[in-house]
GROMACS .gro file of C-alpha atoms in nm:
model
  454
    1MET     CA    1   0.738  -0.646  -0.876
    2ARG     CA    2   0.472  -0.679  -0.611
    3SER     CA    3   0.569  -0.587  -0.258
    4ARG     CA    4   0.357  -0.745   0.012
    5SER     CA    5   0.480  -0.494   0.265
    6LEU     CA    6   0.217  -0.254   0.125
    7ALA     CA    7  -0.106  -0.352  -0.044
    8VAL     CA    8  -0.317  -0.058  -0.153
    9LEU     CA    9  -0.678  -0.143  -0.218
   10ALA     CA   10  -0.943   0.096  -0.349
   11ILE     CA   11  -1.316   0.045  -0.380
   12CYS     CA   12  -1.568   0.289  -0.525
   13TRP     CA   13  -1.811   0.449  -0.287
   14ALA     CA   14  -2.099   0.338  -0.506
   15LEU     CA   15  -2.112   0.022  -0.721
   16ALA     CA   16  -1.802  -0.116  -0.886
   17GLY     CA   17  -1.889   0.095  -1.187
   18CYS     CA   18  -1.859   0.410  -0.971
   19GLY     CA   19  -2.211   0.531  -1.025
   20SER     CA   20  -2.306   0.307  -1.316
   21ASN     CA   21  -2.596   0.065  -1.285
   22LYS     CA   22  -2.373  -0.212  -1.418
   23VAL     CA   23  -2.112  -0.398  -1.215
   24LYS     CA   24  -1.796  -0.390  -1.425
   25SER     CA   25  -1.552  -0.558  -1.189
   26GLY     CA   26  -1.712  -0.904  -1.186
   27LEU     CA   27  -1.717  -0.893  -0.806
   28GLY     CA   28  -2.088  -0.828  -0.770
   29LEU     CA   29  -2.021  -0.545  -0.526
   30TRP     CA   30  -2.311  -0.355  -0.379
   31GLN     CA   31  -2.223  -0.084  -0.128
   32PRO     CA   32  -1.878  -0.222  -0.032
   33GLY     CA   33  -1.799  -0.117   0.325
   34SER     CA   34  -1.436  -0.209   0.397
   35VAL     CA   35  -1.147  -0.433   0.299
   36ALA     CA   36  -0.873  -0.636   0.469
   37VAL     CA   37  -0.577  -0.846   0.349
   38PHE     CA   38  -0.518  -1.185   0.510
   39ASN     CA   39  -0.338  -1.516   0.457
   40GLY     CA   40  -0.571  -1.814   0.450
   41TYR     CA   41  -0.704  -2.115   0.264
   42THR     CA   42  -0.960  -2.146  -0.016
   43LEU     CA   43  -1.019  -2.405  -0.291
   44LYS     CA   44  -0.873  -2.164  -0.550
   45ASN     CA   45  -0.510  -2.213  -0.444
   46ALA     CA   46  -0.313  -2.494  -0.289
   47GLY     CA   47  -0.164  -2.401   0.048
   48LEU     CA   48  -0.157  -2.076   0.238
   49HIS     CA   49  -0.223  -1.777   0.011
   50PRO     CA   50  -0.292  -1.401   0.045
   51TYR     CA   51  -0.646  -1.280  -0.020
   52VAL     CA   52  -0.849  -0.961   0.002
   53ALA     CA   53  -1.179  -0.976   0.193
   54VAL     CA   54  -1.439  -0.716   0.092
   55ALA     CA   55  -1.733  -0.642   0.321
   56ASN     CA   56  -2.011  -0.636   0.061
   57THR     CA   57  -2.252  -0.440   0.278
   58GLY     CA   58  -2.552  -0.436   0.045
   59ARG     CA   59  -2.559  -0.815   0.019
   60ASP     CA   60  -2.467  -0.908   0.378
   61GLU     CA   61  -2.159  -1.103   0.273
   62LEU     CA   62  -1.782  -1.105   0.231
   63VAL     CA   63  -1.634  -1.135  -0.119
   64LEU     CA   64  -1.283  -1.277  -0.158
   65VAL     CA   65  -1.025  -1.167  -0.416
   66ASP     CA   66  -0.690  -1.333  -0.487
   67ALA     CA   67  -0.428  -1.078  -0.375
   68VAL     CA   68  -0.170  -1.212  -0.624
   69ASP     CA   69  -0.360  -1.228  -0.954
   70ASP     CA   70  -0.638  -0.978  -0.857
   71ALA     CA   71  -0.904  -1.226  -0.971
   72PRO     CA   72  -1.216  -1.310  -0.768
   73VAL     CA   73  -1.210  -1.634  -0.573
   74PRO     CA   74  -1.474  -1.840  -0.756
   75ALA     CA   75  -1.767  -2.008  -0.588
   76PRO     CA   76  -1.824  -2.381  -0.643
   77ILE     CA   77  -2.092  -2.282  -0.896
   78LEU     CA   78  -1.895  -2.058  -1.131
   79PHE     CA   79  -2.136  -1.777  -1.204
   80ARG     CA   80  -2.012  -1.530  -0.941
   81PRO     CA   81  -1.728  -1.491  -0.688
   82LEU     CA   82  -1.724  -1.684  -0.364
   83ALA     CA   83  -1.948  -1.509  -0.112
   84ILE     CA   84  -1.919  -1.571   0.261
   85VAL     CA   85  -2.262  -1.513   0.412
   86VAL     CA   86  -2.226  -1.308   0.729
   87GLY     CA   87  -2.569  -1.376   0.878
   88LYS     CA   88  -2.607  -1.021   1.009
   89GLN     CA   89  -2.725  -0.724   0.807
   90ARG     CA   90  -2.485  -0.476   0.650
   91PRO     CA   91  -2.131  -0.590   0.738
   92THR     CA   92  -1.923  -0.272   0.748
   93ASP     CA   93  -1.593  -0.345   0.924
   94VAL     CA   94  -1.361  -0.628   0.826
   95LEU     CA   95  -1.028  -0.663   1.008
   96ALA     CA   96  -0.737  -0.903   0.955
   97ALA     CA   97  -0.427  -0.973   1.162
   98SER     CA   98  -0.137  -1.215   1.167
   99LEU     CA   99  -0.072  -1.405   1.488
  100GLY     CA  100   0.301  -1.379   1.419
  101ASP     CA  101   0.358  -1.754   1.404
  102SER     CA  102   0.327  -1.836   1.035
  103ALA     CA  103   0.696  -1.785   0.961
  104ALA     CA  104   0.788  -2.091   1.168
  105SER     CA  105   0.562  -2.330   0.976
  106GLY     CA  106   0.467  -2.133   0.665
  107SER     CA  107   0.113  -2.268   0.679
  108LEU     CA  108  -0.074  -2.088   0.960
  109ALA     CA  109  -0.365  -1.866   0.858
  110ASP     CA  110  -0.437  -1.512   0.973
  111LEU     CA  111  -0.728  -1.396   1.183
  112LEU     CA  112  -1.020  -1.247   0.989
  113VAL     CA  113  -1.316  -1.090   1.170
  114VAL     CA  114  -1.615  -0.885   1.059
  115ARG     CA  115  -1.863  -0.654   1.231
  116SER     CA  116  -2.199  -0.537   1.095
  117ALA     CA  117  -2.343  -0.186   1.112
  118GLY     CA  118  -2.507  -0.108   1.443
  119SER     CA  119  -2.380  -0.431   1.597
  120SER     CA  120  -2.115  -0.485   1.862
  121VAL     CA  121  -2.077  -0.853   1.775
  122LEU     CA  122  -1.744  -0.960   1.625
  123GLN     CA  123  -1.779  -1.258   1.390
  124VAL     CA  124  -1.487  -1.489   1.312
  125VAL     CA  125  -1.425  -1.617   0.958
  126ARG     CA  126  -1.266  -1.959   0.919
  127THR     CA  127  -0.945  -1.889   0.727
  128TRP     CA  128  -0.766  -2.207   0.835
  129VAL     CA  129  -0.784  -2.574   0.728
  130LEU     CA  130  -0.834  -2.845   0.986
  131PRO     CA  131  -0.638  -3.170   0.947
  132GLY     CA  132  -0.800  -3.401   0.693
  133GLN     CA  133  -1.051  -3.138   0.576
  134ALA     CA  134  -1.079  -2.916   0.269
  135ALA     CA  135  -1.069  -2.537   0.275
  136ASP     CA  136  -1.406  -2.397   0.380
  137PRO     CA  137  -1.399  -2.018   0.443
  138ARG     CA  138  -1.717  -1.923   0.629
  139VAL     CA  139  -1.839  -1.739   0.935
  140LEU     CA  140  -1.840  -1.953   1.250
  141PRO     CA  141  -2.137  -1.838   1.463
  142ALA     CA  142  -2.016  -2.041   1.760
  143LEU     CA  143  -1.717  -1.806   1.786
  144ASP     CA  144  -1.916  -1.480   1.794
  145VAL     CA  145  -1.791  -1.234   2.056
  146ASP     CA  146  -1.989  -0.936   2.181
  147LEU     CA  147  -1.742  -0.649   2.214
  148ALA     CA  148  -1.988  -0.465   2.438
  149ALA     CA  149  -2.029  -0.747   2.689
  150GLY     CA  150  -2.180  -0.590   2.999
  151ALA     CA  151  -2.228  -0.258   2.815
  152ALA     CA  152  -2.539  -0.323   2.608
  153ASP     CA  153  -2.583   0.042   2.511
  154ALA     CA  154  -2.235   0.076   2.360
  155GLU     CA  155  -2.162   0.163   1.998
  156VAL     CA  156  -1.834   0.059   1.834
  157LEU     CA  157  -1.645   0.373   1.727
  158ALA     CA  158  -1.314   0.224   1.604
  159MET     CA  159  -1.124  -0.105   1.594
  160VAL     CA  160  -0.761  -0.206   1.556
  161ALA     CA  161  -0.559  -0.528   1.569
  162ALA     CA  162  -0.291  -0.506   1.837
  163PRO     CA  163  -0.009  -0.736   1.951
  164VAL     CA  164  -0.003  -0.907   2.288
  165PRO     CA  165   0.309  -0.766   2.458
  166ILE     CA  166   0.532  -0.998   2.661
  167SER     CA  167   0.854  -0.919   2.846
  168ASP     CA  168   1.177  -0.984   2.655
  169GLY     CA  169   1.366  -1.039   2.980
  170ALA     CA  170   1.578  -0.728   2.930
  171GLY     CA  171   1.334  -0.460   3.040
  172GLY     CA  172   1.157  -0.434   2.706
  173PHE     CA  173   0.859  -0.597   2.538
  174THR     CA  174   0.805  -0.798   2.225
  175ALA     CA  175   0.494  -0.927   2.049
  176ALA     CA  176   0.377  -1.272   2.157
  177THR     CA  177   0.350  -1.538   1.886
  178GLY     CA  178   0.027  -1.728   1.836
  179ARG     CA  179  -0.181  -1.453   1.996
  180VAL     CA  180  -0.331  -1.122   1.887
  181ARG     CA  181  -0.589  -0.879   2.023
  182VAL     CA  182  -0.875  -0.689   1.868
  183VAL     CA  183  -0.923  -0.362   2.054
  184ALA     CA  184  -1.241  -0.159   2.005
  185ALA     CA  185  -1.327   0.191   2.116
  186LEU     CA  186  -1.682   0.199   2.252
  187SER     CA  187  -1.912   0.492   2.310
  188GLY     CA  188  -1.951   0.599   2.671
  189GLN     CA  189  -1.575   0.633   2.727
  190ARG     CA  190  -1.506   0.260   2.713
  191LEU     CA  191  -1.255   0.023   2.558
  192SER     CA  192  -1.309  -0.344   2.474
  193VAL     CA  193  -1.033  -0.605   2.431
  194VAL     CA  194  -1.069  -0.955   2.286
  195GLU     CA  195  -0.767  -1.185   2.271
  196PHE     CA  196  -0.742  -1.455   2.003
  197ALA     CA  197  -0.512  -1.757   2.035
  198ARG     CA  198  -0.384  -2.020   1.795
  199GLN     CA  199  -0.488  -2.376   1.875
  200ALA     CA  200  -0.289  -2.695   1.819
  201ASP     CA  201  -0.495  -2.782   1.507
  202GLY     CA  202  -0.426  -2.441   1.348
  203SER     CA  203  -0.762  -2.288   1.428
  204ILE     CA  204  -0.803  -1.952   1.605
  205LEU     CA  205  -1.031  -1.915   1.908
  206PRO     CA  206  -1.138  -1.596   2.086
  207GLY     CA  207  -1.138  -1.529   2.456
  208PRO     CA  208  -1.404  -1.319   2.630
  209ALA     CA  209  -1.441  -0.946   2.572
  210VAL     CA  210  -1.307  -0.734   2.858
  211VAL     CA  211  -1.456  -0.383   2.882
  212GLN     CA  212  -1.278  -0.101   3.062
  213HIS     CA  213  -1.393   0.253   3.139
  214LEU     CA  214  -1.145   0.518   3.029
  215SER     CA  215  -1.168   0.715   3.351
  216LEU     CA  216  -0.943   0.838   3.628
  217ASP     CA  217  -1.041   0.967   3.969
  218ALA     CA  218  -0.875   1.307   3.981
  219GLY     CA  219  -0.988   1.377   4.338
  220GLY     CA  220  -1.322   1.537   4.255
  221GLY     CA  221  -1.469   1.222   4.102
  222PRO     CA  222  -1.398   1.021   3.784
  223VAL     CA  223  -1.287   1.209   3.473
  224ARG     CA  224  -1.359   1.015   3.153
  225PHE     CA  225  -1.255   1.054   2.791
  226ASP     CA  226  -1.379   0.907   2.465
  227ALA     CA  227  -1.157   0.717   2.222
  228VAL     CA  228  -1.235   0.789   1.855
  229SER     CA  229  -0.927   0.651   1.677
  230LEU     CA  230  -0.678   0.375   1.767
  231SER     CA  231  -0.328   0.295   1.644
  232VAL     CA  232  -0.027   0.079   1.729
  233ASN     CA  233   0.342   0.111   1.648
  234PRO     CA  234   0.489  -0.233   1.562
  235ALA     CA  235   0.824  -0.120   1.703
  236LEU     CA  236   0.660  -0.061   2.043
  237PRO     CA  237   0.421  -0.355   2.101
  238ARG     CA  238   0.362  -0.246   2.460
  239TYR     CA  239   0.157   0.062   2.371
  240LEU     CA  240  -0.176   0.154   2.214
  241TYR     CA  241  -0.240   0.511   2.100
  242VAL     CA  242  -0.582   0.672   2.138
  243ALA     CA  243  -0.706   0.995   1.982
  244SER     CA  244  -0.968   1.175   2.190
  245PRO     CA  245  -1.185   1.487   2.156
  246ASP     CA  246  -1.188   1.513   2.536
  247PRO     CA  247  -0.928   1.631   2.788
  248ILE     CA  248  -0.728   1.326   2.895
  249PRO     CA  249  -0.707   1.291   3.275
  250THR     CA  250  -0.372   1.252   3.448
  251SER     CA  251  -0.269   1.259   3.812
  252ALA     CA  252  -0.170   1.625   3.766
  253GLY     CA  253  -0.476   1.745   3.573
  254THR     CA  254  -0.588   1.703   3.214
  255VAL     CA  255  -0.407   1.720   2.878
  256GLU     CA  256  -0.549   1.767   2.528
  257GLY     CA  257  -0.397   1.529   2.278
  258VAL     CA  258  -0.335   1.154   2.263
  259ALA     CA  259  -0.343   0.883   2.531
  260GLU     CA  260  -0.063   0.624   2.529
  261LEU     CA  261  -0.209   0.311   2.690
  262ASP     CA  262   0.014   0.052   2.854
  263THR     CA  263  -0.122  -0.279   2.723
  264SER     CA  264   0.135  -0.493   2.906
  265LEU     CA  265  -0.111  -0.488   3.195
  266PRO     CA  266  -0.413  -0.722   3.193
  267PRO     CA  267  -0.707  -0.616   2.969
  268GLY     CA  268  -0.945  -0.406   3.172
  269ALA     CA  269  -0.661  -0.258   3.377
  270PHE     CA  270  -0.469  -0.062   3.113
  271THR     CA  271  -0.312   0.259   3.241
  272TRP     CA  272  -0.210   0.557   3.032
  273ARG     CA  273  -0.012   0.874   3.009
  274ALA     CA  274  -0.118   1.178   2.811
  275LEU     CA  275   0.078   1.310   2.512
  276ASP     CA  276   0.024   1.684   2.474
  277ALA     CA  277  -0.087   1.793   2.126
  278ARG     CA  278  -0.215   2.131   2.255
  279ALA     CA  279  -0.562   2.050   2.111
  280PRO     CA  280  -0.817   1.767   2.100
  281THR     CA  281  -0.748   1.499   1.839
  282LYS     CA  282  -0.962   1.304   1.594
  283LEU     CA  283  -0.719   1.061   1.425
  284VAL     CA  284  -0.393   0.901   1.536
  285ALA     CA  285  -0.103   0.699   1.392
  286ALA     CA  286   0.238   0.603   1.532
  287TRP     CA  287   0.575   0.497   1.391
  288THR     CA  288   0.949   0.475   1.457
  289LEU     CA  289   1.169   0.623   1.184
  290ARG     CA  290   1.473   0.828   1.091
  291GLU     CA  291   1.404   1.195   1.017
  292ARG     CA  292   1.578   1.470   0.822
  293LEU     CA  293   1.884   1.638   0.966
  294PRO     CA  294   1.822   2.002   1.067
  295GLY     CA  295   1.908   2.232   0.779
  296SER     CA  296   1.946   1.950   0.526
  297ALA     CA  297   1.770   1.977   0.189
  298GLY     CA  298   1.918   1.660   0.042
  299ASP     CA  299   1.723   1.380  -0.122
  300GLY     CA  300   1.946   1.086  -0.027
  301ALA     CA  301   2.046   0.895   0.284
  302GLU     CA  302   2.294   1.166   0.375
  303ALA     CA  303   1.999   1.395   0.458
  304LEU     CA  304   1.872   1.173   0.742
  305GLN     CA  305   1.947   1.141   1.112
  306PRO     CA  306   2.158   0.832   1.200
  307THR     CA  307   1.916   0.711   1.470
  308ALA     CA  308   1.542   0.648   1.467
  309VAL     CA  309   1.290   0.829   1.686
  310ASP     CA  310   0.944   0.733   1.811
  311ARG     CA  311   0.671   0.958   1.676
  312VAL     CA  312   0.294   0.989   1.720
  313TYR     CA  313   0.092   1.169   1.453
  314ALA     CA  314  -0.246   1.319   1.540
  315PHE     CA  315  -0.497   1.511   1.332
  316LEU     CA  316  -0.615   1.804   1.541
  317ASP     CA  317  -0.980   1.894   1.587
  318PRO     CA  318  -1.034   2.174   1.329
  319THR     CA  319  -1.265   2.359   1.570
  320ARG     CA  320  -0.989   2.384   1.832
  321CYS     CA  321  -0.684   2.483   1.628
  322GLY     CA  322  -0.579   2.781   1.419
  323ALA     CA  323  -0.448   3.135   1.455
  324THR     CA  324  -0.652   3.213   1.766
  325GLN     CA  325  -0.586   2.879   1.939
  326ARG     CA  326  -0.291   2.719   2.119
  327VAL     CA  327  -0.170   2.544   1.803
  328GLY     CA  328  -0.215   2.568   1.427
  329CYS     CA  329  -0.430   2.321   1.234
  330GLY     CA  330  -0.313   2.004   1.064
  331ILE     CA  331  -0.138   1.684   1.171
  332ALA     CA  332   0.062   1.729   1.490
  333VAL     CA  333   0.397   1.550   1.527
  334ILE     CA  334   0.444   1.434   1.887
  335ASP     CA  335   0.770   1.315   2.041
  336ARG     CA  336   0.652   1.021   2.251
  337THR     CA  337   0.970   1.031   2.461
  338THR     CA  338   0.899   1.380   2.594
  339GLY     CA  339   0.519   1.357   2.562
  340HIS     CA  340   0.507   1.695   2.385
  341LEU     CA  341   0.510   1.828   2.029
  342ALA     CA  342   0.838   1.756   1.851
  343ALA     CA  343   1.100   2.029   1.849
  344ASP     CA  344   1.109   2.269   1.557
  345PRO     CA  345   1.400   2.152   1.336
  346SER     CA  346   1.484   2.510   1.245
  347GLY     CA  347   1.502   2.612   1.611
  348GLY     CA  348   1.298   2.924   1.550
  349MET     CA  349   0.973   2.804   1.710
  350PRO     CA  350   0.898   2.645   2.049
  351TYR     CA  351   0.763   2.335   1.871
  352MET     CA  352   0.719   2.193   1.522
  353ALA     CA  353   0.419   2.336   1.341
  354PRO     CA  354   0.152   2.079   1.244
  355ILE     CA  355   0.174   1.932   0.894
  356ALA     CA  356  -0.070   2.123   0.673
  357VAL     CA  357  -0.324   1.914   0.477
  358PRO     CA  358  -0.530   2.063   0.189
  359ALA     CA  359  -0.853   1.895   0.310
  360VAL     CA  360  -0.995   1.727   0.620
  361PRO     CA  361  -0.838   1.380   0.671
  362VAL     CA  362  -1.063   1.079   0.732
  363ALA     CA  363  -0.779   0.841   0.824
  364LEU     CA  364  -0.405   0.828   0.892
  365VAL     CA  365  -0.209   0.520   0.782
  366VAL     CA  366   0.171   0.483   0.798
  367SER     CA  367   0.350   0.275   0.535
  368PRO     CA  368   0.711   0.164   0.589
  369PRO     CA  369   0.974   0.086   0.323
  370PRO     CA  370   0.923  -0.232   0.119
  371ALA     CA  371   1.111  -0.545   0.217
  372ASN     CA  372   1.248  -0.566  -0.139
  373PRO     CA  373   1.366  -0.287  -0.373
  374PRO     CA  374   1.143  -0.188  -0.669
  375SER     CA  375   1.366  -0.384  -0.909
  376GLN     CA  376   1.684  -0.590  -0.909
  377SER     CA  377   1.892  -0.319  -1.077
  378ALA     CA  378   2.195  -0.198  -0.884
  379ASP     CA  379   2.089   0.167  -0.889
  380GLU     CA  380   1.760   0.085  -0.712
  381ALA     CA  381   1.899  -0.153  -0.448
  382ILE     CA  382   1.898   0.129  -0.192
  383PHE     CA  383   1.519   0.170  -0.217
  384ALA     CA  384   1.440  -0.105   0.034
  385ALA     CA  385   1.419  -0.114   0.413
  386PRO     CA  386   1.516   0.106   0.590
  387TYR     CA  387   1.463   0.336   0.289
  388MET     CA  388   1.190   0.381   0.031
  389ARG     CA  389   1.151   0.577  -0.290
  390ILE     CA  390   0.900   0.854  -0.347
  391ALA     CA  391   0.862   1.075  -0.649
  392PRO     CA  392   0.760   1.436  -0.578
  393GLY     CA  393   0.759   1.687  -0.862
  394SER     CA  394   1.124   1.767  -0.801
  395GLY     CA  395   1.237   1.412  -0.883
  396ILE     CA  396   1.323   1.090  -0.700
  397ARG     CA  397   1.364   1.120  -0.324
  398LEU     CA  398   1.466   0.874  -0.055
  399THR     CA  399   1.267   0.864   0.270
  400THR     CA  400   1.199   0.628   0.560
  401ALA     CA  401   0.816   0.623   0.587
  402VAL     CA  402   0.511   0.787   0.436
  403LEU     CA  403   0.171   0.870   0.579
  404GLU     CA  404  -0.132   0.807   0.358
  405VAL     CA  405  -0.404   1.064   0.426
  406PRO     CA  406  -0.744   0.997   0.262
  407ALA     CA  407  -0.930   1.328   0.274
  408THR     CA  408  -1.280   1.466   0.230
  409ASP     CA  409  -1.196   1.618  -0.109
  410GLY     CA  410  -1.164   1.267  -0.253
  411HIS     CA  411  -0.783   1.274  -0.271
  412VAL     CA  412  -0.538   1.048  -0.092
  413TYR     CA  413  -0.237   1.262  -0.002
  414PHE     CA  414   0.093   1.123   0.118
  415VAL     CA  415   0.323   1.285   0.369
  416ASP     CA  416   0.700   1.238   0.364
  417LEU     CA  417   0.732   1.169   0.737
  418ALA     CA  418   1.109   1.210   0.735
  419ARG     CA  419   1.057   1.571   0.622
  420TRP     CA  420   0.715   1.645   0.779
  421ALA     CA  421   0.555   1.770   0.457
  422ILE     CA  422   0.337   1.670   0.162
  423PRO     CA  423   0.581   1.658  -0.133
  424ASN     CA  424   0.312   1.628  -0.399
  425ASP     CA  425  -0.050   1.742  -0.365
  426GLY     CA  426  -0.177   1.495  -0.626
  427SER     CA  427  -0.384   1.196  -0.520
  428ILE     CA  428  -0.219   0.852  -0.507
  429LEU     CA  429  -0.544   0.696  -0.634
  430ARG     CA  430  -0.465   0.652  -1.004
  431LEU     CA  431  -0.820   0.597  -1.123
  432SER     CA  432  -0.981   0.716  -1.443
  433THR     CA  433  -1.279   0.890  -1.284
  434THR     CA  434  -1.291   1.180  -1.044
  435ARG     CA  435  -1.615   1.040  -0.899
  436THR     CA  436  -1.421   0.786  -0.697
  437ALA     CA  437  -1.360   0.900  -0.340
  438VAL     CA  438  -1.227   0.746  -0.022
  439THR     CA  439  -1.447   0.774   0.285
  440SER     CA  440  -1.244   0.571   0.534
  441ALA     CA  441  -0.926   0.366   0.569
  442VAL     CA  442  -0.773   0.111   0.801
  443ALA     CA  443  -0.428  -0.035   0.866
  444GLY     CA  444  -0.359  -0.381   1.003
  445ILE     CA  445  -0.020  -0.413   1.172
  446ALA     CA  446   0.127  -0.756   1.232
  447ASP     CA  447   0.404  -0.933   1.036
  448GLU     CA  448   0.353  -0.687   0.752
  449GLN     CA  449   0.205  -0.343   0.703
  450ARG     CA  450  -0.099  -0.307   0.483
  451ILE     CA  451  -0.336  -0.027   0.402
  452GLY     CA  452  -0.695  -0.069   0.290
  453LEU     CA  453  -0.897   0.212   0.137
  454TRP     CA  454  -1.265   0.219   0.064
   0.00000   0.00000   0.00000
């Protein structure tokens, strides 16, 4: 059965024919740039429905695919799929996010935005239906937002959808309903935040972009750091995690690793603390999960710790790790509670060694267990949240989360995060040609977890 807690989408790096001059998919793809999954309205289906939006870079448009039957959403003239004209050349980044309020009514659409290559302008796609009107998915130029407002020279380096944290009244934070943020890392050590809010008629309107310098006055003048990768942990809506190639300033000096930004403060005034990875970082992901018990080699639930822990995963800069450096190469596992590398489960090392990856990762995306088990049979009922099933060469194994790692060798590896290792070095892309490769990936975290590969 389909599980909407994880949608894996793959697009060839060339045409849909993966190097052929003929488009075999019927999508009319030409240099697809990115993908996103969203809930919205089109004329193809009655009511709210899940779709895939593909940034068709070579044709300056978005192409929509039905996420249930995998068929293109047809245009009114049925000779090609529905194309949403972007109006700017070469759309490359498409991002979707739930506003967390659809469960109450069952009919509220997700946010869908797109950004074109070399542009800092975020364009909003109409995914909703206004009262008394038919579905009409299209870009709304009146809602354009310049992410680099007041920073005209800025280039967008990364984007992520993030919750708006609000106090739960008990000292913690939860995600606000009806609101969501798009956070962008800008060149020049800057961060941009745009907040989107649901309106009474079901539409989604953006607020202004707020730009903040990532700098701290350490006594001898401002010390700044670049953000090159962004991630959120849905279990901790208060925080945003930032990978940086630069030393991260703190009141006591600088730390190489990941910055944990406190987003409960107003945009433009986020503060941070540094998580020590012992090396600069290039990619980051974060999750809360149960891990393996020390010394356990079991494959079932008995092998796992009874309580969950908060972890941050960071791919270390290959030029600053290795035998002659402060830490080995790979994906570092950081304990966000202590702010340092997680303890070695064997107790023989001062910290856990980074997870070795056969090639250079281009993205890190965490996938949680599915909401429903793979089938209704009694023997598979356990393979649902908080557990999931994976199948390494040794047989079926139960775990609590996996990390998808698209890499430069064209493979997509997966890491068993409960055991801090890659259980199978085969690619999870089950495609018939070895010419297909992944060059980037993105995760959108809201009501559900999704991964998009392109």
